[in-house]
mmCIF file of C-alpha atoms in Angstrom:
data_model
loop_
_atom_site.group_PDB
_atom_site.id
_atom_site.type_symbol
_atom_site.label_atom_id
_atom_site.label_comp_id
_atom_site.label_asym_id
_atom_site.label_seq_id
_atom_site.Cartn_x
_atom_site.Cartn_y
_atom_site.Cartn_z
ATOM 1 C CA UNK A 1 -69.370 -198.188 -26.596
ATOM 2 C CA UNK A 2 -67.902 -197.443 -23.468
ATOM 3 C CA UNK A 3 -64.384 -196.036 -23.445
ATOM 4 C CA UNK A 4 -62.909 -199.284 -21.570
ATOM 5 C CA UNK A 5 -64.308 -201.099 -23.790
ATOM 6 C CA UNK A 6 -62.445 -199.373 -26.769
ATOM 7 C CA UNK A 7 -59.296 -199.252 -24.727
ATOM 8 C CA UNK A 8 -59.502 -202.682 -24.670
ATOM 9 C CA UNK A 9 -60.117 -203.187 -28.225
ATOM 10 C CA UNK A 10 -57.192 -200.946 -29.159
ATOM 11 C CA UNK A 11 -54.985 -202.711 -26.443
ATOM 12 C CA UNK A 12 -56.315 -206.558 -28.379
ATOM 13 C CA UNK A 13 -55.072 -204.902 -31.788
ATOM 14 C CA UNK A 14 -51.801 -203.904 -30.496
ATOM 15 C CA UNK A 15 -51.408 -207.265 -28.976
ATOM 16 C CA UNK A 16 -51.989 -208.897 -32.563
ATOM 17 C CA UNK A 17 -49.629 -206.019 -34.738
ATOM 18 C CA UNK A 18 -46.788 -206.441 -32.284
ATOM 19 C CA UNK A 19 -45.712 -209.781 -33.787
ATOM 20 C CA UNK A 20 -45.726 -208.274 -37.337
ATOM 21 C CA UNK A 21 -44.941 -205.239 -38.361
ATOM 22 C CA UNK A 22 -45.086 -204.501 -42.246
ATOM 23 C CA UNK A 23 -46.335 -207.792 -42.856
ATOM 24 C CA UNK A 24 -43.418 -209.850 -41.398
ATOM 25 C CA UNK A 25 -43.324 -211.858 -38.540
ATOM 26 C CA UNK A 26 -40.351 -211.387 -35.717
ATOM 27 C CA UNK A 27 -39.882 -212.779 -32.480
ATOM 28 C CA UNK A 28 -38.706 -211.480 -29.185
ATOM 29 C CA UNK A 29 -35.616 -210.871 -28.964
ATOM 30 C CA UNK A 30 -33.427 -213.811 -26.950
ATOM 31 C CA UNK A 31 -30.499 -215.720 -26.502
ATOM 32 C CA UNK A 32 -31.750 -218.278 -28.608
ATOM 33 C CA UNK A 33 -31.984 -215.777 -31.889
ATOM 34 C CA UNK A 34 -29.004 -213.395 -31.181
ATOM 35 C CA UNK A 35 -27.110 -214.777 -34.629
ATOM 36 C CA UNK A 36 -30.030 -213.260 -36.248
ATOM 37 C CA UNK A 37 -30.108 -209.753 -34.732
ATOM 38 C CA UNK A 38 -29.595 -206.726 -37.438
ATOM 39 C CA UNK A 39 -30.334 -202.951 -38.757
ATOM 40 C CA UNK A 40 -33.811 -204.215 -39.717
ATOM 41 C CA UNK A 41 -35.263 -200.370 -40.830
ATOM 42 C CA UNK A 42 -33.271 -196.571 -40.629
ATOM 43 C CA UNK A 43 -35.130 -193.678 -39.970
ATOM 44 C CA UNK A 44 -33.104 -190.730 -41.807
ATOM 45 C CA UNK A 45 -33.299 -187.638 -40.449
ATOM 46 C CA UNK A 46 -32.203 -185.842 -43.675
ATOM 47 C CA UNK A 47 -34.881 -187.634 -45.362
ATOM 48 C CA UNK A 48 -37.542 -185.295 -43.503
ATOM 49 C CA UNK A 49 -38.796 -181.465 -42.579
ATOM 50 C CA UNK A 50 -37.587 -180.299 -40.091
ATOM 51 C CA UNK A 51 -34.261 -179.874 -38.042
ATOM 52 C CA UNK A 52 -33.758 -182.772 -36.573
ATOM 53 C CA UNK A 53 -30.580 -183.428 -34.982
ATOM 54 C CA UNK A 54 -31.327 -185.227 -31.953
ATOM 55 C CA UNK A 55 -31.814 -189.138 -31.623
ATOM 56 C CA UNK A 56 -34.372 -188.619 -28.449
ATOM 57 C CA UNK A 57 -37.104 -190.924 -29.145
ATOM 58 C CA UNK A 58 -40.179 -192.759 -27.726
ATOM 59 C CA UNK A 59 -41.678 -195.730 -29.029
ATOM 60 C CA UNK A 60 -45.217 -197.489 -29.186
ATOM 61 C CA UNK A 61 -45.139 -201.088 -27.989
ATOM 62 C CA UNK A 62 -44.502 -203.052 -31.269
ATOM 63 C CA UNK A 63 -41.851 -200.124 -32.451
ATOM 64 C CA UNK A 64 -43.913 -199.263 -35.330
ATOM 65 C CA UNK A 65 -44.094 -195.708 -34.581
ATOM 66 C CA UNK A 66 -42.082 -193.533 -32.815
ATOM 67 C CA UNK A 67 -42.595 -189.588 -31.367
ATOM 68 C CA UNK A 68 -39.195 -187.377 -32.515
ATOM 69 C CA UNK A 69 -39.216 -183.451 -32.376
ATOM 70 C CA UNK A 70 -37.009 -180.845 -33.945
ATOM 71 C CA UNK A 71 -35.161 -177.837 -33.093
ATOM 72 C CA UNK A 72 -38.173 -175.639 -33.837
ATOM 73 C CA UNK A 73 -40.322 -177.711 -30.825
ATOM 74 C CA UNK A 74 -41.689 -179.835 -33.098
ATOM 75 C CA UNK A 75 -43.436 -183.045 -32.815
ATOM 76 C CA UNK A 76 -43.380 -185.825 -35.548
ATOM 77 C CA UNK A 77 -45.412 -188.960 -35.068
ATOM 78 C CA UNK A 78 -42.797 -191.245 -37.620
ATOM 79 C CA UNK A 79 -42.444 -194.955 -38.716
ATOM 80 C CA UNK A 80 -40.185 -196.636 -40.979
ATOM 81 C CA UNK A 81 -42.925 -195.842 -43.995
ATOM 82 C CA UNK A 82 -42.087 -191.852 -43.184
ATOM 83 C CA UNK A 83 -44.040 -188.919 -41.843
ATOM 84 C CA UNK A 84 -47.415 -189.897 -40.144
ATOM 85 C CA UNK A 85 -48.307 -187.007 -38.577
ATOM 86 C CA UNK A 86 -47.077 -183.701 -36.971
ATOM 87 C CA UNK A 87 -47.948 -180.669 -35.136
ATOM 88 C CA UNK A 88 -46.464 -177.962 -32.718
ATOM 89 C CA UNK A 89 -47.267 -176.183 -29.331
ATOM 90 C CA UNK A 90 -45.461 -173.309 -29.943
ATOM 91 C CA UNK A 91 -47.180 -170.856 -32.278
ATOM 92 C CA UNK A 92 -46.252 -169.730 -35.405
ATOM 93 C CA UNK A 93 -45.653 -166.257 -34.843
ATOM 94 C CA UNK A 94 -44.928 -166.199 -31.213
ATOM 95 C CA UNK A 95 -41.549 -165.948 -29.409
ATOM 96 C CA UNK A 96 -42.658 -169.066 -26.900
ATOM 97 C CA UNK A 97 -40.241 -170.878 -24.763
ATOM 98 C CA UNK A 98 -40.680 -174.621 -25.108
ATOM 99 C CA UNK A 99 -38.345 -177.956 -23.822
ATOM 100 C CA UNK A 100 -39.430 -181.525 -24.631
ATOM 101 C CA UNK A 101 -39.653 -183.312 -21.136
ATOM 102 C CA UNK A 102 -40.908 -186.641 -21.936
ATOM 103 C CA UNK A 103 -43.216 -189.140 -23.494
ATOM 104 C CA UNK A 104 -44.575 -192.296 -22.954
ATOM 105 C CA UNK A 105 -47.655 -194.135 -24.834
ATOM 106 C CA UNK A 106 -50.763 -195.786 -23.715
ATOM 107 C CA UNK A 107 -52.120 -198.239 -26.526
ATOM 108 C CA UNK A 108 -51.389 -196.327 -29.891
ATOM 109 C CA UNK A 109 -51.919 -192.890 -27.933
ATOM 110 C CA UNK A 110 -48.716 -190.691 -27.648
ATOM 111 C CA UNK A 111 -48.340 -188.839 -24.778
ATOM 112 C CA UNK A 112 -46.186 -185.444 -24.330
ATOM 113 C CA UNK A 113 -44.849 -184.207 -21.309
ATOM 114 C CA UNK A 114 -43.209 -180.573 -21.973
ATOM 115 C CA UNK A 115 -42.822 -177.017 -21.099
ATOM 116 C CA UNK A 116 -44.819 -174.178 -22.663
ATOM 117 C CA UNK A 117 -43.450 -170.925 -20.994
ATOM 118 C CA UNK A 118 -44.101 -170.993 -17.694
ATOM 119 C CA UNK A 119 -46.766 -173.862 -17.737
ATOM 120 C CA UNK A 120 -45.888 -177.603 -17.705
ATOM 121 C CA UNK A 121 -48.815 -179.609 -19.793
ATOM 122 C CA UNK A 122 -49.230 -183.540 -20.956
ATOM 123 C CA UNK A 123 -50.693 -182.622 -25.003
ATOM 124 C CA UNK A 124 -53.163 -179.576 -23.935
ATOM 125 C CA UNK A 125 -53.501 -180.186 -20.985
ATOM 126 C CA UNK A 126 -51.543 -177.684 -18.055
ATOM 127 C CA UNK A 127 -50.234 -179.686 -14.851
ATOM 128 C CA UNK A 128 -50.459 -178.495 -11.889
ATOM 129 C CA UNK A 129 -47.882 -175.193 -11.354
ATOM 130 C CA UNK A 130 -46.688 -176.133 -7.830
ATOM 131 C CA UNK A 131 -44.409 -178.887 -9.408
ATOM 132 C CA UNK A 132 -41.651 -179.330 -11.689
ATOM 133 C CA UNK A 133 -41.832 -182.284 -13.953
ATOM 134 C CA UNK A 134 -39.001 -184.704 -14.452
ATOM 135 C CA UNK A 135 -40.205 -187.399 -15.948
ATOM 136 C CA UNK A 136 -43.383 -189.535 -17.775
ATOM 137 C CA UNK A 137 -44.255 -193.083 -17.893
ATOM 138 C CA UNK A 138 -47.275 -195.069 -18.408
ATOM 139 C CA UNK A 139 -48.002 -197.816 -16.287
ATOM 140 C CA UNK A 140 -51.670 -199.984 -15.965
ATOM 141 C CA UNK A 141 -53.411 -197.628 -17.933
ATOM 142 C CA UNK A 142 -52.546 -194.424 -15.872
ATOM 143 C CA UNK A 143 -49.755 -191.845 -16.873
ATOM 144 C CA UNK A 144 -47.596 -191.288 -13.885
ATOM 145 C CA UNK A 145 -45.330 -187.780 -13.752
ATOM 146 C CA UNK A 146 -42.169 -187.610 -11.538
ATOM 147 C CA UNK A 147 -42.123 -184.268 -10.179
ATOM 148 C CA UNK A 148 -39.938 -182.313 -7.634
ATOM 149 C CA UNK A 149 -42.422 -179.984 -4.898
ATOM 150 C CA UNK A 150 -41.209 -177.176 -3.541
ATOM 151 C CA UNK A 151 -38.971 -178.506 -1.168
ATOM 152 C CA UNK A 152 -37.683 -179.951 -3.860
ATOM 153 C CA UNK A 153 -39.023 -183.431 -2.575
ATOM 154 C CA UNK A 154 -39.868 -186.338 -5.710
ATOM 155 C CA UNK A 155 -43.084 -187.867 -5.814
ATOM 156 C CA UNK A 156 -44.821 -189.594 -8.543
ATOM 157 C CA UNK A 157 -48.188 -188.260 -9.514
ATOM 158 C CA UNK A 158 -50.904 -190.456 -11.028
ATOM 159 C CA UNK A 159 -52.866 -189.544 -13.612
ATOM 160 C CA UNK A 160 -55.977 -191.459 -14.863
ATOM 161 C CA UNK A 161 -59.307 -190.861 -17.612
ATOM 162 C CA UNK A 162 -62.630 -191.715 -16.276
ATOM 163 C CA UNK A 163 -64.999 -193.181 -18.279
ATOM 164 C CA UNK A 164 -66.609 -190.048 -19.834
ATOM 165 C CA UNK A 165 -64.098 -187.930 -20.225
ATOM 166 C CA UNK A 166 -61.165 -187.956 -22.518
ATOM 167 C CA UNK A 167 -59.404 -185.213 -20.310
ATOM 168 C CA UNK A 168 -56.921 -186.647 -17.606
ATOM 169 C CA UNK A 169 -57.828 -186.642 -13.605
ATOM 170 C CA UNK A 170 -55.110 -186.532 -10.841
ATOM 171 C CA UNK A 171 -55.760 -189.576 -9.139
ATOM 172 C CA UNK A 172 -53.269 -189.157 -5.856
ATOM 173 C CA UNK A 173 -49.440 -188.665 -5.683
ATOM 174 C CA UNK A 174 -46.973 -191.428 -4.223
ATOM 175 C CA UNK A 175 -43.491 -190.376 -2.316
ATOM 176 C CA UNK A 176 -40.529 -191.277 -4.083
ATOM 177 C CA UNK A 177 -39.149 -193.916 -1.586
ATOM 178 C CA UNK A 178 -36.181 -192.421 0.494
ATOM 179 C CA UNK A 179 -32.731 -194.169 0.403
ATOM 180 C CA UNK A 180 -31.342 -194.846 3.934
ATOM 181 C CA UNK A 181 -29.807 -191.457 5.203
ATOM 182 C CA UNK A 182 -26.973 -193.548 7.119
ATOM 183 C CA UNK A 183 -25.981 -195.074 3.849
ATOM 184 C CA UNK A 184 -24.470 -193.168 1.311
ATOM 185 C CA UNK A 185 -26.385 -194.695 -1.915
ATOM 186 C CA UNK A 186 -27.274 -193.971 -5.132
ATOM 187 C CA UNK A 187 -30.653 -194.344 -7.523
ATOM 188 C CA UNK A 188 -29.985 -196.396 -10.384
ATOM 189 C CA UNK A 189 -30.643 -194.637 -13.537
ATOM 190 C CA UNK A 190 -32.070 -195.478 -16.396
ATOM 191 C CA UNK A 191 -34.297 -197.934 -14.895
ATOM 192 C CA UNK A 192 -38.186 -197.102 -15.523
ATOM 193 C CA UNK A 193 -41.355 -196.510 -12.853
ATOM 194 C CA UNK A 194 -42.767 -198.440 -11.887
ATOM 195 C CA UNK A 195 -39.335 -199.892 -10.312
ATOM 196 C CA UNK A 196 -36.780 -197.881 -8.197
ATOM 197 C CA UNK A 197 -33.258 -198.906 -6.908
ATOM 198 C CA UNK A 198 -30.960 -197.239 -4.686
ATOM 199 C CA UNK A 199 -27.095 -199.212 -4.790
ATOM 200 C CA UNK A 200 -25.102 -198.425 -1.641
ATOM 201 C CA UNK A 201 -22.251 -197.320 -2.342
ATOM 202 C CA UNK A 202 -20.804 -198.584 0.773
ATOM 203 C CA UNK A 203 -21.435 -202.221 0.810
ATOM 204 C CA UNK A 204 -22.975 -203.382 -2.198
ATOM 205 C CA UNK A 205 -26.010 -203.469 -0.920
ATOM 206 C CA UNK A 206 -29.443 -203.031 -3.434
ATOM 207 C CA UNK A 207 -32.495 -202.156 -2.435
ATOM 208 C CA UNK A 208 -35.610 -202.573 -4.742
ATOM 209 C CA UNK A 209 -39.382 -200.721 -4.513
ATOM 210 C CA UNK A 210 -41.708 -201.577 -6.850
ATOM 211 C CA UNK A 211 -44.896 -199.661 -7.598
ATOM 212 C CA UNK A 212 -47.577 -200.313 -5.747
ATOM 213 C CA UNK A 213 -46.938 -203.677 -4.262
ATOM 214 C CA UNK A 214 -43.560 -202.071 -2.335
ATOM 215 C CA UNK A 215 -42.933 -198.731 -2.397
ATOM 216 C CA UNK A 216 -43.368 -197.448 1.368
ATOM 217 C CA UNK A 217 -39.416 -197.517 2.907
ATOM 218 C CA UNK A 218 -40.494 -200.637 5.395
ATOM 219 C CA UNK A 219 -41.317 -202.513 2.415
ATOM 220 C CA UNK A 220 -38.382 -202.531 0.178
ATOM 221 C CA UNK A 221 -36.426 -205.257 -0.690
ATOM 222 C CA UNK A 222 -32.959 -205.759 -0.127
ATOM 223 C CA UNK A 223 -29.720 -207.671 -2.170
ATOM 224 C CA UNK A 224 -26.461 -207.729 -1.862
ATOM 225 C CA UNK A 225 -24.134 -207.724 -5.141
ATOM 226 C CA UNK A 226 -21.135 -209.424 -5.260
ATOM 227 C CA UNK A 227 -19.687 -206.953 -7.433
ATOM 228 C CA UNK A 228 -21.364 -203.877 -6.590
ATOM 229 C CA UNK A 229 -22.195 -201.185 -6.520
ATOM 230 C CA UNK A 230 -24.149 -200.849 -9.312
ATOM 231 C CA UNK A 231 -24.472 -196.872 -10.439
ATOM 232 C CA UNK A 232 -26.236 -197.643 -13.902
ATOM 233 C CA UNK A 233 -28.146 -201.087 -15.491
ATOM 234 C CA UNK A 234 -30.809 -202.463 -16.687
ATOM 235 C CA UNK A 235 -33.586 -204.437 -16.071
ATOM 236 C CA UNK A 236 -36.057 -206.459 -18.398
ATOM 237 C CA UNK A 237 -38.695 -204.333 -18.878
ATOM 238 C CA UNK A 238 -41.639 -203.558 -15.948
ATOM 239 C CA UNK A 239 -41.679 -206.662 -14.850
ATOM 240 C CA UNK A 240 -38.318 -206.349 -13.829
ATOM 241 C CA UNK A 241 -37.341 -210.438 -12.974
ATOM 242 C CA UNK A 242 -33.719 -209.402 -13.372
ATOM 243 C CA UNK A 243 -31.002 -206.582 -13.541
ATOM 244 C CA UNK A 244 -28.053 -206.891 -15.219
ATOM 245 C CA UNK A 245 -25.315 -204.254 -14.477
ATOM 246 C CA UNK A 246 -21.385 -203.890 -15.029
ATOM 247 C CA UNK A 247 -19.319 -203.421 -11.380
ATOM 248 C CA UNK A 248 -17.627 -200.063 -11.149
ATOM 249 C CA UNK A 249 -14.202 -200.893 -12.779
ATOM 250 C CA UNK A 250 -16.193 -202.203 -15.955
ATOM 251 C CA UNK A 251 -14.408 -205.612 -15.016
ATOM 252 C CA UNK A 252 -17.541 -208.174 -15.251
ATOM 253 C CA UNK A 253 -21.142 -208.168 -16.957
ATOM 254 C CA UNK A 254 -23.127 -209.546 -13.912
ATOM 255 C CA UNK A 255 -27.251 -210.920 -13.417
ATOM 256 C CA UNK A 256 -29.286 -210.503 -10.029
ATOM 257 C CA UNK A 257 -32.437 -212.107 -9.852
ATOM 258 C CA UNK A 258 -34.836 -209.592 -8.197
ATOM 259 C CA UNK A 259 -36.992 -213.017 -7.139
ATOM 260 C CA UNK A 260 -34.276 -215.313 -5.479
ATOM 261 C CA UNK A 261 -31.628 -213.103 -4.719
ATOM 262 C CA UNK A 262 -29.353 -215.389 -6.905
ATOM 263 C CA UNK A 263 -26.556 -213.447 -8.999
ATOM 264 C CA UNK A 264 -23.494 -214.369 -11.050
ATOM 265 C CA UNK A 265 -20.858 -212.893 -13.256
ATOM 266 C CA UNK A 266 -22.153 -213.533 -16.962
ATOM 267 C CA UNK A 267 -18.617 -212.410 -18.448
ATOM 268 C CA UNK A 268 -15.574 -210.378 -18.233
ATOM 269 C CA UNK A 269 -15.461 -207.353 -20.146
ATOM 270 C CA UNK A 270 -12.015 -206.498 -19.177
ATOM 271 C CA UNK A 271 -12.719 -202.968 -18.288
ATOM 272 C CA UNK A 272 -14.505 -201.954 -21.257
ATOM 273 C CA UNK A 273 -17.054 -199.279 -20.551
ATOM 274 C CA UNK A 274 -20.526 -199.913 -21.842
ATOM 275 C CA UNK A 275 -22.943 -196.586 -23.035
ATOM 276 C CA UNK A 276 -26.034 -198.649 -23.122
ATOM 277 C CA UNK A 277 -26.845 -202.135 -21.053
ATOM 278 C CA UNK A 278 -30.135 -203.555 -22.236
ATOM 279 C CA UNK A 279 -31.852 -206.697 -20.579
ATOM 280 C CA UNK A 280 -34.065 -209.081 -22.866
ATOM 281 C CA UNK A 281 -37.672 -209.212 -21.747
ATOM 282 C CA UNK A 282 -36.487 -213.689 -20.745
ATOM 283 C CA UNK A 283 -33.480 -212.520 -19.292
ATOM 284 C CA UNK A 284 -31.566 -214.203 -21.122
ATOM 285 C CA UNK A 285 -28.989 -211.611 -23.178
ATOM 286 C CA UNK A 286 -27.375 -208.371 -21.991
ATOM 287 C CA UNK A 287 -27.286 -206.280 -24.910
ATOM 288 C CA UNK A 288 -24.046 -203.630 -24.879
ATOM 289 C CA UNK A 289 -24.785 -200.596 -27.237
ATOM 290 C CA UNK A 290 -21.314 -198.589 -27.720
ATOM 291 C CA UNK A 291 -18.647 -200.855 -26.012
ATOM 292 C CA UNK A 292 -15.806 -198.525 -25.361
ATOM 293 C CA UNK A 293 -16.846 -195.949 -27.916
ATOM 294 C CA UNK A 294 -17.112 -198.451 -30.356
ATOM 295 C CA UNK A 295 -20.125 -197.676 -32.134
ATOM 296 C CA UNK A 296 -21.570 -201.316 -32.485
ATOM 297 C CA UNK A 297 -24.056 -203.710 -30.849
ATOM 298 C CA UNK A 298 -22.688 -206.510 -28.717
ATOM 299 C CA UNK A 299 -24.639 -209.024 -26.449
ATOM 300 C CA UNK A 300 -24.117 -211.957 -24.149
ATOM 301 C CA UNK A 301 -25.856 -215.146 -23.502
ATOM 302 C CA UNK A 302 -26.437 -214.902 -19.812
ATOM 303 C CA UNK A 303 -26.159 -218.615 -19.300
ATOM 304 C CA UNK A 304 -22.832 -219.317 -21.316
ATOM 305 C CA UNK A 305 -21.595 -215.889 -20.870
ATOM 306 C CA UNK A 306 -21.202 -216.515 -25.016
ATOM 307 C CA UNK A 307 -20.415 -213.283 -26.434
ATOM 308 C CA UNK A 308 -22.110 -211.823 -29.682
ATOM 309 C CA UNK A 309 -20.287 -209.262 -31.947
ATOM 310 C CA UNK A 310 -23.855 -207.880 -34.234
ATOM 311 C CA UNK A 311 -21.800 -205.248 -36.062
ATOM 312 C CA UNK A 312 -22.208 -201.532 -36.160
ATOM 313 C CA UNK A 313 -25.195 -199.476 -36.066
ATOM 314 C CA UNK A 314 -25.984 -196.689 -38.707
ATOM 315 C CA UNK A 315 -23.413 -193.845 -39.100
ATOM 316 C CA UNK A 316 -23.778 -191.081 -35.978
ATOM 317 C CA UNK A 317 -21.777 -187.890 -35.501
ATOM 318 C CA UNK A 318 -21.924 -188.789 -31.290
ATOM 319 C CA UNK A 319 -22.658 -191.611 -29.162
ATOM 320 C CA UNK A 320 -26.267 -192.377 -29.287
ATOM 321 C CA UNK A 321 -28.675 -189.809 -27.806
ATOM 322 C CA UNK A 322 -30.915 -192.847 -26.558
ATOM 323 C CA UNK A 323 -31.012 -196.684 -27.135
ATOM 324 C CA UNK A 324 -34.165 -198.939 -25.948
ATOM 325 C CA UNK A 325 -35.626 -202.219 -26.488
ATOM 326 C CA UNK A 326 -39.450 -202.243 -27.250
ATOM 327 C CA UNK A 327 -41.895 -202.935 -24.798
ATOM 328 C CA UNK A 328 -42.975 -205.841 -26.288
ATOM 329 C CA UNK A 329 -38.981 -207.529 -26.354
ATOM 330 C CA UNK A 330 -39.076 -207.523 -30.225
ATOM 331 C CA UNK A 331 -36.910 -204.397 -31.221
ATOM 332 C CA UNK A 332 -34.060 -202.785 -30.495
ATOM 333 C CA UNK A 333 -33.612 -198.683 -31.334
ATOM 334 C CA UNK A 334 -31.319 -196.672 -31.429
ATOM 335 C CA UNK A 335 -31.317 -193.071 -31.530
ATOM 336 C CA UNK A 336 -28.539 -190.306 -32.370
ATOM 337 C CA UNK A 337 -28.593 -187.128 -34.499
ATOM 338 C CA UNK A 338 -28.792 -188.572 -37.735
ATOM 339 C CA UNK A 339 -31.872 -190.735 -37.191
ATOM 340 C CA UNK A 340 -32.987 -193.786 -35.736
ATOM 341 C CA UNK A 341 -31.866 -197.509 -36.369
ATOM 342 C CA UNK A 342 -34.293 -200.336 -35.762
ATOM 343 C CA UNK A 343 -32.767 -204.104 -35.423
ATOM 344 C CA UNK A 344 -34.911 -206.985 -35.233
ATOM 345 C CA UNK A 345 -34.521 -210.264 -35.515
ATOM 346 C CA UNK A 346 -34.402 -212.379 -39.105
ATOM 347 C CA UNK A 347 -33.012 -215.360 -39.571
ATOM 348 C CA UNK A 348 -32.339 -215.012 -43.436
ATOM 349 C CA UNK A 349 -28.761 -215.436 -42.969
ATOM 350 C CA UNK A 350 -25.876 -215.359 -39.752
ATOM 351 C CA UNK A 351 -24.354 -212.988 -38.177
ATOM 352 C CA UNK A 352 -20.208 -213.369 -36.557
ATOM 353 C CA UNK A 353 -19.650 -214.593 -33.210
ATOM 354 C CA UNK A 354 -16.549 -213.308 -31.379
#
């Protein structure tokens, strides 16, 4: 069978499992089911081998499995049934240096960007040595590497498996797109290839690229917030419809729409500063992990501005090392050094509103 064809496969099962996961049934997460949102499953770090004390994490699509590592440089393929699999880079009796980069899956494939030493490899396989990697993401079937050259210029470079051969190909390397040099402005963290957004930090001005449609500097796409600028966000997933993002005195929760141009304040937070904004994949909740170091999960209907007090997450020694949604909108994880918490929804009973 030809490998496409067992991509695809793979990619149909996926589809399927995402909706249930251990036999029950959840849906994407929305304004409509926020009542229902809790700690669904808890990951405990104590529970396995290892030394693990950090809450870095990456997740398949349906957030059925996730890739952790340990102090040691090792790499633990877990779910909430335990231990699935595990392995190391680094060997045994060698005095290697190693650092965790990044992941990122493809179907149920997990990916590992790291250092080895001098070398910089995805799994087995070494990168090229002229550039320092930042950063992996999968996108349309290709993994894509942010790097830094030697003039310490970012580009993203694509890589791609031909049909017979499981070993990945450089398939061509794309310029980060350049922020306007006569406008001081800053790129938006935390917000995924294949979207970039620079926030001036003059005007309140937003420009948007996205990969490969828009991402030459004559082909950007410009906004202007009300209540900009906007130094960190979120935005609902790679589609990216919508960002929501807090102004810079943490006054207002506010929602641009990346097709009309149309934004709005969704609430006041009254200068509360947010650790985590998540967008659902509809747009229609912001979801606030760690409202002024309170270490809880809070969300708004983006419509009614209706707030959402969901409680507090599993017991951390820090603020959350990282916090996503799944790519498929159905989970919410959250990572710090004693494990990971996974909240779905279930509407067996109600949660408080405040």
């Amino acid at each position: 069978m030809p490998l496409s064809a067992i991509r695809a496969a793979i990619f149909a099962l996926a589809f399927v499992c995402a909706t249930v996961v251990m036999g029950q049934e959840f849906p994407p997460i929305s304004a409509a089911n926020l009542a229902g949102l809790r700690s669904y499953a808890r990951i405990d770090f104590a529970d396995m081998p290892g030394e693990l004390q950090i809450g870095w994490f990456e997740a398949n699509a349906d957030a059925s499995e996730f890739l952790v590592f340990d102090r040691a440089g090792k790499l633990y393929r877990v779910s909430a049934a335990g231990v699935q699999d595990s392995w190391s880079y680094v060997e045994s009796d060698g005095d290697q240096l190693f650092a965790l980069i990044d992941a990122a899956y493809i179907d149920a494939e997990a990916h590992a960007l790291y250092r080895l030493d001098d070398g910089y490899f995805i799994n087995e396989q070494q990168l090229d040595a002229d550039y320092e990697p930042l950063a992996l993401s999968a996108f349309d079937g290709s993994l894509f590497v942010e790097t830094l050259d030697a003039d310490r210029q970012t580009f993203f470079r694509q890589y791609s498996v031909g049909e017979a051969s499981s070993a990945w190909q450089f398939a061509g390397e794309t310029p980060l797109p350049a922020a306007d040099p006569q406008t001081p402005a800053v790129r938006i963290g935390r917000i995924d290839f294949p979207l970039v957004l620079y926030s001036s930090l003059q005007d309140g001005g937003l420009r948007l690229y996205r990969f490969p449609e828009a991402f030459a500097p004559a082909t950007g796409r410009d906004f202007k917030l009300q209540h900009g600028p906007a130094v960190f966000g979120a935005v609902n997933g790679a589609a990216g419809s919508h960002f929501a993002f807090s102004d810079p005195f943490s006054a207002r929760l506010n929602l641009l729409d990346l097709a009309t141009g149309e934004g709005r304040v969704v609430a006041e937070i009254g200068g509360s500063y947010a650790q985590y904004h998540l967008l659902t994949a509809d747009a229609s909740a912001i979801l606030i992990v760690n409202l002024d170091f309170a270490p809880e999960v809070f969300a708004w209907d983006t419509e009614t501005g209706q707030r959402f007090n969901l409680g507090p997450y599993r017991s951390c020694g820090r603020i959350p090392d990282k916090v996503a949604l799944s790519a498929d909108g159905r989970a919410l994880i959250i990572g710090c050094d004693t494990g990971l918490d996974i909240w779905r929804v279930s509407e067996n009973e109600d949660n408080g509103e405040g």
